[in-house]
PDB file of C-alpha atoms in Angstrom:
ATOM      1  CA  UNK A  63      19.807  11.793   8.129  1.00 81.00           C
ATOM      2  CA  UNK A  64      23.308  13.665   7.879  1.00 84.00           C
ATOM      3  CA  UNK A  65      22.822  14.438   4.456  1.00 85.00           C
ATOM      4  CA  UNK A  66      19.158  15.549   4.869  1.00 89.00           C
ATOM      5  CA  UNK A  67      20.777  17.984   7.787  1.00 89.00           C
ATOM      6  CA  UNK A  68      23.368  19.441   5.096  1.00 89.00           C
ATOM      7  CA  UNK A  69      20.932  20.076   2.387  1.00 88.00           C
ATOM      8  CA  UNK A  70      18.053  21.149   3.517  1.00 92.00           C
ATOM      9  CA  UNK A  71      17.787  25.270   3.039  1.00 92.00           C
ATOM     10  CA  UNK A  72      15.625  27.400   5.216  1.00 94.00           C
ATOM     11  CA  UNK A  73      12.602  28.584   3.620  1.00 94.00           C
ATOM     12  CA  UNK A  74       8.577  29.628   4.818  1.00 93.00           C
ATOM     13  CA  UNK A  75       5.552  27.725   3.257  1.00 91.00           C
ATOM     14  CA  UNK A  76       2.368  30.000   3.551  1.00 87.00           C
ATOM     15  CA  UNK A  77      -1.067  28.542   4.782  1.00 84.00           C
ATOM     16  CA  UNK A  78      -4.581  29.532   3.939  1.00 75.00           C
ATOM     17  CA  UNK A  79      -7.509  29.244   6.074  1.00 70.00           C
ATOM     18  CA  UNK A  80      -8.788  26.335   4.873  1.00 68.00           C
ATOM     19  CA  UNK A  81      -5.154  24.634   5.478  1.00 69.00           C
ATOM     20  CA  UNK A  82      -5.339  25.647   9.330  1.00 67.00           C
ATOM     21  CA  UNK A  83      -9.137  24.851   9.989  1.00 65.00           C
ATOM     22  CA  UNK A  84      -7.583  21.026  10.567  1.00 62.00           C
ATOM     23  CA  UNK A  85      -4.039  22.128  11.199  1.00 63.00           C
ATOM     24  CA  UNK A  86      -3.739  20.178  14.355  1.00 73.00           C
ATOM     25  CA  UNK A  87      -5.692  16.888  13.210  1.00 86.00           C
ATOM     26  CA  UNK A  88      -3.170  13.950  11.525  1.00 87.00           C
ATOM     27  CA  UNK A  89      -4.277  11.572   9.161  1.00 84.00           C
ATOM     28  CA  UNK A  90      -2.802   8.234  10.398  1.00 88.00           C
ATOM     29  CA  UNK A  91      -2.498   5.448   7.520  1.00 91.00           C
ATOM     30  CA  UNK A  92      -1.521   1.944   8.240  1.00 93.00           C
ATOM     31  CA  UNK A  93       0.568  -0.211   5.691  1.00 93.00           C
ATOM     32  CA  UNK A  94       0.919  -4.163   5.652  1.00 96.00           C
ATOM     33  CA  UNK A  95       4.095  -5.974   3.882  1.00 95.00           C
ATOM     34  CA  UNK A  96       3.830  -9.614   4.018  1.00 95.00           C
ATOM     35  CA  UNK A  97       7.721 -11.176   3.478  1.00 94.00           C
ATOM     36  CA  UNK A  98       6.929 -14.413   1.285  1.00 86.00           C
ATOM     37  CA  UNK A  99      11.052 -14.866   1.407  1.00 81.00           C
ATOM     38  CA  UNK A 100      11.338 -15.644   5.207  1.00 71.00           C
ATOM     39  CA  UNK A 101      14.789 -16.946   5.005  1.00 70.00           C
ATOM     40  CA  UNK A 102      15.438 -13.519   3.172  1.00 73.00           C
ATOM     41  CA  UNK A 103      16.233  -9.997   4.630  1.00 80.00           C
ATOM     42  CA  UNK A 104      13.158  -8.428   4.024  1.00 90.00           C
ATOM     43  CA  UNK A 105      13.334  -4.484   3.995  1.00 92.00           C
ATOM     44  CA  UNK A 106      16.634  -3.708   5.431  1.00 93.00           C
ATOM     45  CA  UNK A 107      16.356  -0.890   8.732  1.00 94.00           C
ATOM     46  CA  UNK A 108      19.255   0.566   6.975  1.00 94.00           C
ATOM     47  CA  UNK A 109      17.494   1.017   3.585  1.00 94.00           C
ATOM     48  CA  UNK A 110      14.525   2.011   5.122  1.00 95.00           C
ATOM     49  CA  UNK A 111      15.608   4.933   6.979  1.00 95.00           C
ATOM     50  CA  UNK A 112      18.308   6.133   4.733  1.00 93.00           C
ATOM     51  CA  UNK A 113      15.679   6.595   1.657  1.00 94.00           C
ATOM     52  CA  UNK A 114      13.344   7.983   4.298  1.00 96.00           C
ATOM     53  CA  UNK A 115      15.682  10.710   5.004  1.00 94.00           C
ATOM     54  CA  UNK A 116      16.675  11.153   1.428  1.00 91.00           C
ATOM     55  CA  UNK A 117      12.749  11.580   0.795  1.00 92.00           C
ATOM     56  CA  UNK A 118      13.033  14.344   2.779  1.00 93.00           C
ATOM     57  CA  UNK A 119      14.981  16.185   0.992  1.00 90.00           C
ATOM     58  CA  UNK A 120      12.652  16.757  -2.052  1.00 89.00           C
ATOM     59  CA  UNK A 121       9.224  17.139   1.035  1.00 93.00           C
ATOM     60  CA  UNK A 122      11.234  19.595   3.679  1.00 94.00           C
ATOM     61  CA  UNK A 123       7.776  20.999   4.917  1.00 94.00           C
ATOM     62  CA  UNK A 124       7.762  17.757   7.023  1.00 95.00           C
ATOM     63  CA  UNK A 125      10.450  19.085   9.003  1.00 96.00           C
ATOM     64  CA  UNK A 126       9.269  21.946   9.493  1.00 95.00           C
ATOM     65  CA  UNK A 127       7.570  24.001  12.567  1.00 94.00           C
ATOM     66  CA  UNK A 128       3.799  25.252  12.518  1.00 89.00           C
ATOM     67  CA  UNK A 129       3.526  29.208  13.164  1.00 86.00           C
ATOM     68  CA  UNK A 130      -0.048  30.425  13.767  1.00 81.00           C
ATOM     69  CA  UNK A 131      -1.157  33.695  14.791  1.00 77.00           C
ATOM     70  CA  UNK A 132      -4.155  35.752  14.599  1.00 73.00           C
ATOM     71  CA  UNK A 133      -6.451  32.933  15.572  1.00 64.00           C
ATOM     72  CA  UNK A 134      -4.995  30.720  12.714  1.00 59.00           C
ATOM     73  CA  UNK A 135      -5.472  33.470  10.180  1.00 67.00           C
ATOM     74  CA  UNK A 136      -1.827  33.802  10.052  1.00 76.00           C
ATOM     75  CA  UNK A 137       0.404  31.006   9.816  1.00 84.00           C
ATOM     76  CA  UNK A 138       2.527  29.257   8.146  1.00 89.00           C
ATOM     77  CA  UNK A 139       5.263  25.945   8.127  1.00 93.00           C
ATOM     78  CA  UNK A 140       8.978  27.224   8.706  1.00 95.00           C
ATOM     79  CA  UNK A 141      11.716  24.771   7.948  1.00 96.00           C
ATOM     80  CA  UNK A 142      14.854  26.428   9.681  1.00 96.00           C
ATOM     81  CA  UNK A 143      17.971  24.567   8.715  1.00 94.00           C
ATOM     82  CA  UNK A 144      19.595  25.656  11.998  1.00 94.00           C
ATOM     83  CA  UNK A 145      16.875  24.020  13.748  1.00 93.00           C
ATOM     84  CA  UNK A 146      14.929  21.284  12.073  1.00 95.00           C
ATOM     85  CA  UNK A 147      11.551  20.071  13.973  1.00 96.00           C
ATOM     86  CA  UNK A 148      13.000  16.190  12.798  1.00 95.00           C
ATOM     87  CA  UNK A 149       9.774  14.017  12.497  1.00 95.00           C
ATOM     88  CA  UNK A 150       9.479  10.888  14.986  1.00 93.00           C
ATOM     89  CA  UNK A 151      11.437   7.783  12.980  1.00 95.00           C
ATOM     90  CA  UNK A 152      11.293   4.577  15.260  1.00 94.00           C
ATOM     91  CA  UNK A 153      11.396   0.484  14.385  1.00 96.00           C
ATOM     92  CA  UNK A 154      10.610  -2.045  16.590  1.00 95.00           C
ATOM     93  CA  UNK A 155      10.746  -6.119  17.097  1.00 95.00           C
ATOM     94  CA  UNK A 156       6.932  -7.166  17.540  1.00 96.00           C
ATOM     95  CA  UNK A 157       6.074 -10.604  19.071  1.00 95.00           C
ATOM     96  CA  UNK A 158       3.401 -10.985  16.344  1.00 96.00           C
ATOM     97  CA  UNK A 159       3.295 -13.004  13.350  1.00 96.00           C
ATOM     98  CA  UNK A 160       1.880 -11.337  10.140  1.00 96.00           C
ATOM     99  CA  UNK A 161      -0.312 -14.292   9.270  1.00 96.00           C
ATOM    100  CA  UNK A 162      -1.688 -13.384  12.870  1.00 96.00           C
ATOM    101  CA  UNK A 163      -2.531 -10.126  11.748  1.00 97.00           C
ATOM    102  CA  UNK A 164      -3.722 -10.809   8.539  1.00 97.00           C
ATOM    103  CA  UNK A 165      -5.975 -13.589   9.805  1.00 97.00           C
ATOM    104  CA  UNK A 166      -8.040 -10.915  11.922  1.00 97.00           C
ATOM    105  CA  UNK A 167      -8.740  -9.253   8.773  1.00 97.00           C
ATOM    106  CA  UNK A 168      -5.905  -6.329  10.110  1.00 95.00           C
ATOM    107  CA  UNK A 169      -7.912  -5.514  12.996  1.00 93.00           C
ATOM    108  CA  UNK A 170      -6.592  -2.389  15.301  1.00 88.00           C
ATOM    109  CA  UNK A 171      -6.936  -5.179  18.219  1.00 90.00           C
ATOM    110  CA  UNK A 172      -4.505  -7.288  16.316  1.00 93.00           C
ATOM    111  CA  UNK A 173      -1.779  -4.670  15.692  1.00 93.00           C
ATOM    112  CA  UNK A 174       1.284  -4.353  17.582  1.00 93.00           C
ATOM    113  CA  UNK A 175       1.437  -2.318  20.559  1.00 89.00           C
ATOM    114  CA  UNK A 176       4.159  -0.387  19.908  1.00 84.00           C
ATOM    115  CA  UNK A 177       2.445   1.349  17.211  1.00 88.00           C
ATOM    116  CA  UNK A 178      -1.976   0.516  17.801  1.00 72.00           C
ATOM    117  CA  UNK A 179      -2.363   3.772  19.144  1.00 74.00           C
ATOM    118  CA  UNK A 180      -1.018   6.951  17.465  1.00 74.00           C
ATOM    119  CA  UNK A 181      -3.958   9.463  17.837  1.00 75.00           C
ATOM    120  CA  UNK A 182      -5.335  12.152  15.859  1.00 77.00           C
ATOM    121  CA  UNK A 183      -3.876  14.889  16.820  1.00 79.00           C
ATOM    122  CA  UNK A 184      -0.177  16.522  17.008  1.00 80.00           C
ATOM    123  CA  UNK A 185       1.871  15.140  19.348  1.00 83.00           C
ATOM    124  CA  UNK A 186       5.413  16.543  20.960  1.00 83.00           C
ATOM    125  CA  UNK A 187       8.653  14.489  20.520  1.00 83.00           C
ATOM    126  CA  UNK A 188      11.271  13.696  22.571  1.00 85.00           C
ATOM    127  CA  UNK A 189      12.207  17.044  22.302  1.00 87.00           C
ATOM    128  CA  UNK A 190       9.163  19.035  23.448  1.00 87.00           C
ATOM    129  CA  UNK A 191       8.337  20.339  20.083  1.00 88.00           C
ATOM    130  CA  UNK A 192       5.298  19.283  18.114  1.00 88.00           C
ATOM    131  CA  UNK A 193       5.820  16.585  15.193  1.00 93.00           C
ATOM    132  CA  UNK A 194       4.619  16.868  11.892  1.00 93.00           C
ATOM    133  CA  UNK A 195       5.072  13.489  10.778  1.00 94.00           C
ATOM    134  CA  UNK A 196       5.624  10.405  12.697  1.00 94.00           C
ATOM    135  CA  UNK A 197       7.005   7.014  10.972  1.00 95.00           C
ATOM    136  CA  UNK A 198       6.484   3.880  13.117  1.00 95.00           C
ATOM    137  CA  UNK A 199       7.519   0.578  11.886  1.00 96.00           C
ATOM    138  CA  UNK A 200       6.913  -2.723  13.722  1.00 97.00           C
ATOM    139  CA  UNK A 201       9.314  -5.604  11.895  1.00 96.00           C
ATOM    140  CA  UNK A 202       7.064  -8.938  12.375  1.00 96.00           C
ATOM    141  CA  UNK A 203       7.776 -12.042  13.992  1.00 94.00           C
ATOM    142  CA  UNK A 204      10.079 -14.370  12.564  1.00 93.00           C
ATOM    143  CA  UNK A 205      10.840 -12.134   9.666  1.00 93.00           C
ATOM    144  CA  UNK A 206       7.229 -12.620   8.716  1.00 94.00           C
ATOM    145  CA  UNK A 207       6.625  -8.780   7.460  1.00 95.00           C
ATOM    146  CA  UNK A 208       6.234  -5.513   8.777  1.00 95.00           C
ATOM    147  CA  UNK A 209       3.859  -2.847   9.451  1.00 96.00           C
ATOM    148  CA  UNK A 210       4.520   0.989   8.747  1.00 95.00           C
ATOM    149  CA  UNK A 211       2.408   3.592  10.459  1.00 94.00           C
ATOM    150  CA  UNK A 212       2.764   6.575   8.537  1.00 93.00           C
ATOM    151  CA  UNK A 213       1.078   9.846  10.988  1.00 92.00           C
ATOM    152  CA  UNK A 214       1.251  12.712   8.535  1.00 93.00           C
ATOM    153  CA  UNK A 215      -0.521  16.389  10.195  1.00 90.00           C
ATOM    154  CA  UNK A 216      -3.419  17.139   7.880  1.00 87.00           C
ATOM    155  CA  UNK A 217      -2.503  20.450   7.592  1.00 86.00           C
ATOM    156  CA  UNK A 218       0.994  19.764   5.750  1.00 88.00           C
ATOM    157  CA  UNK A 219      -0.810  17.213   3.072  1.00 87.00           C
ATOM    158  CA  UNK A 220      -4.101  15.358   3.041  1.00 84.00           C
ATOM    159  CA  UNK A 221      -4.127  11.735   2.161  1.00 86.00           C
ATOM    160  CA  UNK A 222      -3.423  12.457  -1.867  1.00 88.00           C
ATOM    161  CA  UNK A 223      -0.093  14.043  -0.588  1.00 88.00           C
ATOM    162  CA  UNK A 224       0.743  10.982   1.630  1.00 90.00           C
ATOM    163  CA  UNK A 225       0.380   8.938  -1.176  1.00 89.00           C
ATOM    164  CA  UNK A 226       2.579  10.598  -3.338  1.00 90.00           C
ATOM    165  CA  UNK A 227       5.105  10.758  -0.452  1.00 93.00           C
ATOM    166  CA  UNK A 228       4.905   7.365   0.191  1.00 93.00           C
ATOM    167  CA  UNK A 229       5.150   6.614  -3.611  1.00 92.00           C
ATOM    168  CA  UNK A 230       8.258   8.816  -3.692  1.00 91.00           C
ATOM    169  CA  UNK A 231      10.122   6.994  -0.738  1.00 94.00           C
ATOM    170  CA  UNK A 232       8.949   3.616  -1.906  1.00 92.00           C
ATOM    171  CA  UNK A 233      10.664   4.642  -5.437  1.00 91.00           C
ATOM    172  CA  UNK A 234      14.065   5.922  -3.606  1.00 91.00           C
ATOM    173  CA  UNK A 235      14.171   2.652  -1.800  1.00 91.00           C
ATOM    174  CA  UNK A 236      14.270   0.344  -4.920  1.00 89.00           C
ATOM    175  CA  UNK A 237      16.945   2.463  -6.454  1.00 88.00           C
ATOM    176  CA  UNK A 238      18.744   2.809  -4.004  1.00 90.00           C
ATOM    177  CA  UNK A 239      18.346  -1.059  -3.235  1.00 87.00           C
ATOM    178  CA  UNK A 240      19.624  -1.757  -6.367  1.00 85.00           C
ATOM    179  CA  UNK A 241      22.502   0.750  -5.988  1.00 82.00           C
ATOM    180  CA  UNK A 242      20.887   2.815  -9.030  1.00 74.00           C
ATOM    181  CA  UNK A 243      19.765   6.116  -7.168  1.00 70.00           C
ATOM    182  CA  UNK A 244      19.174   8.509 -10.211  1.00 62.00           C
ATOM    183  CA  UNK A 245      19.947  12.407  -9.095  1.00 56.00           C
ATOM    184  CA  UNK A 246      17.680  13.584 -12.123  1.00 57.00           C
ATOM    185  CA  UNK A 247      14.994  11.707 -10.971  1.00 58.00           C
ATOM    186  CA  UNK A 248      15.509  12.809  -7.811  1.00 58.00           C
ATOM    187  CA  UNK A 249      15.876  16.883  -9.279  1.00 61.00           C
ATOM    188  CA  UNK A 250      12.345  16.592 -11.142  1.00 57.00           C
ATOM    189  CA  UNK A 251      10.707  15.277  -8.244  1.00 58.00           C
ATOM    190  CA  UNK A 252      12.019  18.307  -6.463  1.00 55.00           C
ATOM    191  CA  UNK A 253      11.195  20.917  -9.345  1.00 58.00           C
ATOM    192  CA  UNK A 254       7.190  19.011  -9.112  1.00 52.00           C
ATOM    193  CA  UNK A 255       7.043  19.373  -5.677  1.00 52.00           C
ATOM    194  CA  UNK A 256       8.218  22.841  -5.625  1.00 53.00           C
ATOM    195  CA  UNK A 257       5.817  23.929  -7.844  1.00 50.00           C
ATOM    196  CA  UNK A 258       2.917  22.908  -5.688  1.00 47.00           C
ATOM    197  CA  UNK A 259       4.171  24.223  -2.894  1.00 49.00           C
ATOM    198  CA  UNK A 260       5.892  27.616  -3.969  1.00 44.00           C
ATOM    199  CA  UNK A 261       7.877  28.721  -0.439  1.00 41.00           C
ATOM    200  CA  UNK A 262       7.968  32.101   0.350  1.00 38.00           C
TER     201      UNK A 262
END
């Protein structure tokens, strides 16, 4: 997270109408990892969260704050460095069993409670500011697997985007797993994501 905080550089990312019609809506996408390794560690908290944060760094419009004005005709994402709108990161220890889970066909009713009921809308964090992105992870009983709740506001990406991001992190957390993080792949990510989203 430290190094997300020192690298990140202010900057403005104009939206169009059609971004704000659904610019308080979230698209909320649920992910299942079954560990067949249980005497393994199976995604380490560590790992997780540090590639999450160095994700970040190439995808800054997710910590960023949502300006409207003029009824929505005027707005925009601003990422200020000297105040970053930090999405919601939390992990938790769930009493249920993955096979549990996946033997209800990964019903809502069978999810964990700490993260069955995100919404579809923006919510504010701890710190009274609306979050763009919300990570919830529950780690499974007896180090059976995890679930990652991934709440992403439609008006920063639609589901395409999340997927990419997702790809992205999922990529950072095998290098860096393997102690092989690669700063060009990490620059031409950047320079691709850039491109897309030309800030202002």
């Amino acid at each position: 997270m430290e190094k997300f905080k020192e690298a990140v550089e202010s900057q403005t990312f104009a939206l169009g109408c059609l971004d704000t019609h659904p610019s308080y809506c979230t698209t909320p996408l649920y992910f299942f990892y079954k560990n067949g390794n249980i005497d393994g560690q199976f995604m380490p908290p560590n790992l997780l969260k540090d590639s999450f944060f160095e994700a970040l760094r190439v995808f800054p419009i997710l910590a960023g704050c949502l300006h409207m004005k003029n009824g929505g005709i005027d707005a925009s994402i601003n990422v200020d460095r000297n105040n970053i709108n930090m999405p919601v990161y939390g992990e938790y220890d769930s009493d249920i069993h993955f096979d549990k889970i996946e033997a209800a066909n990964f019903s809502w009713d069978a999810l964990p409670k700490e993260i069955s009921k995100p919404g579809f809308v923006l919510r504010k964090g701890k710190d009274n500011i609306i979050k763009l992105a919300e990570i919830e992870i529950a780690r499974l009983q007896d180090n059976s697997g995890l679930v990652i709740l991934v709440n992403i506001a439609h008006v920063v990406m639609d589901v395409n985007g999340i997927v990419k991001f997702l790809h992205y992190w999922a990529q950072l957390c095998r290098q860096m797993s393997l102690g092989n993080l690669d700063a060009k792949f990490a620059e031409q990510s950047s320079a691709l994501y850039h491109q897309k989203h030309a800030a202002k």
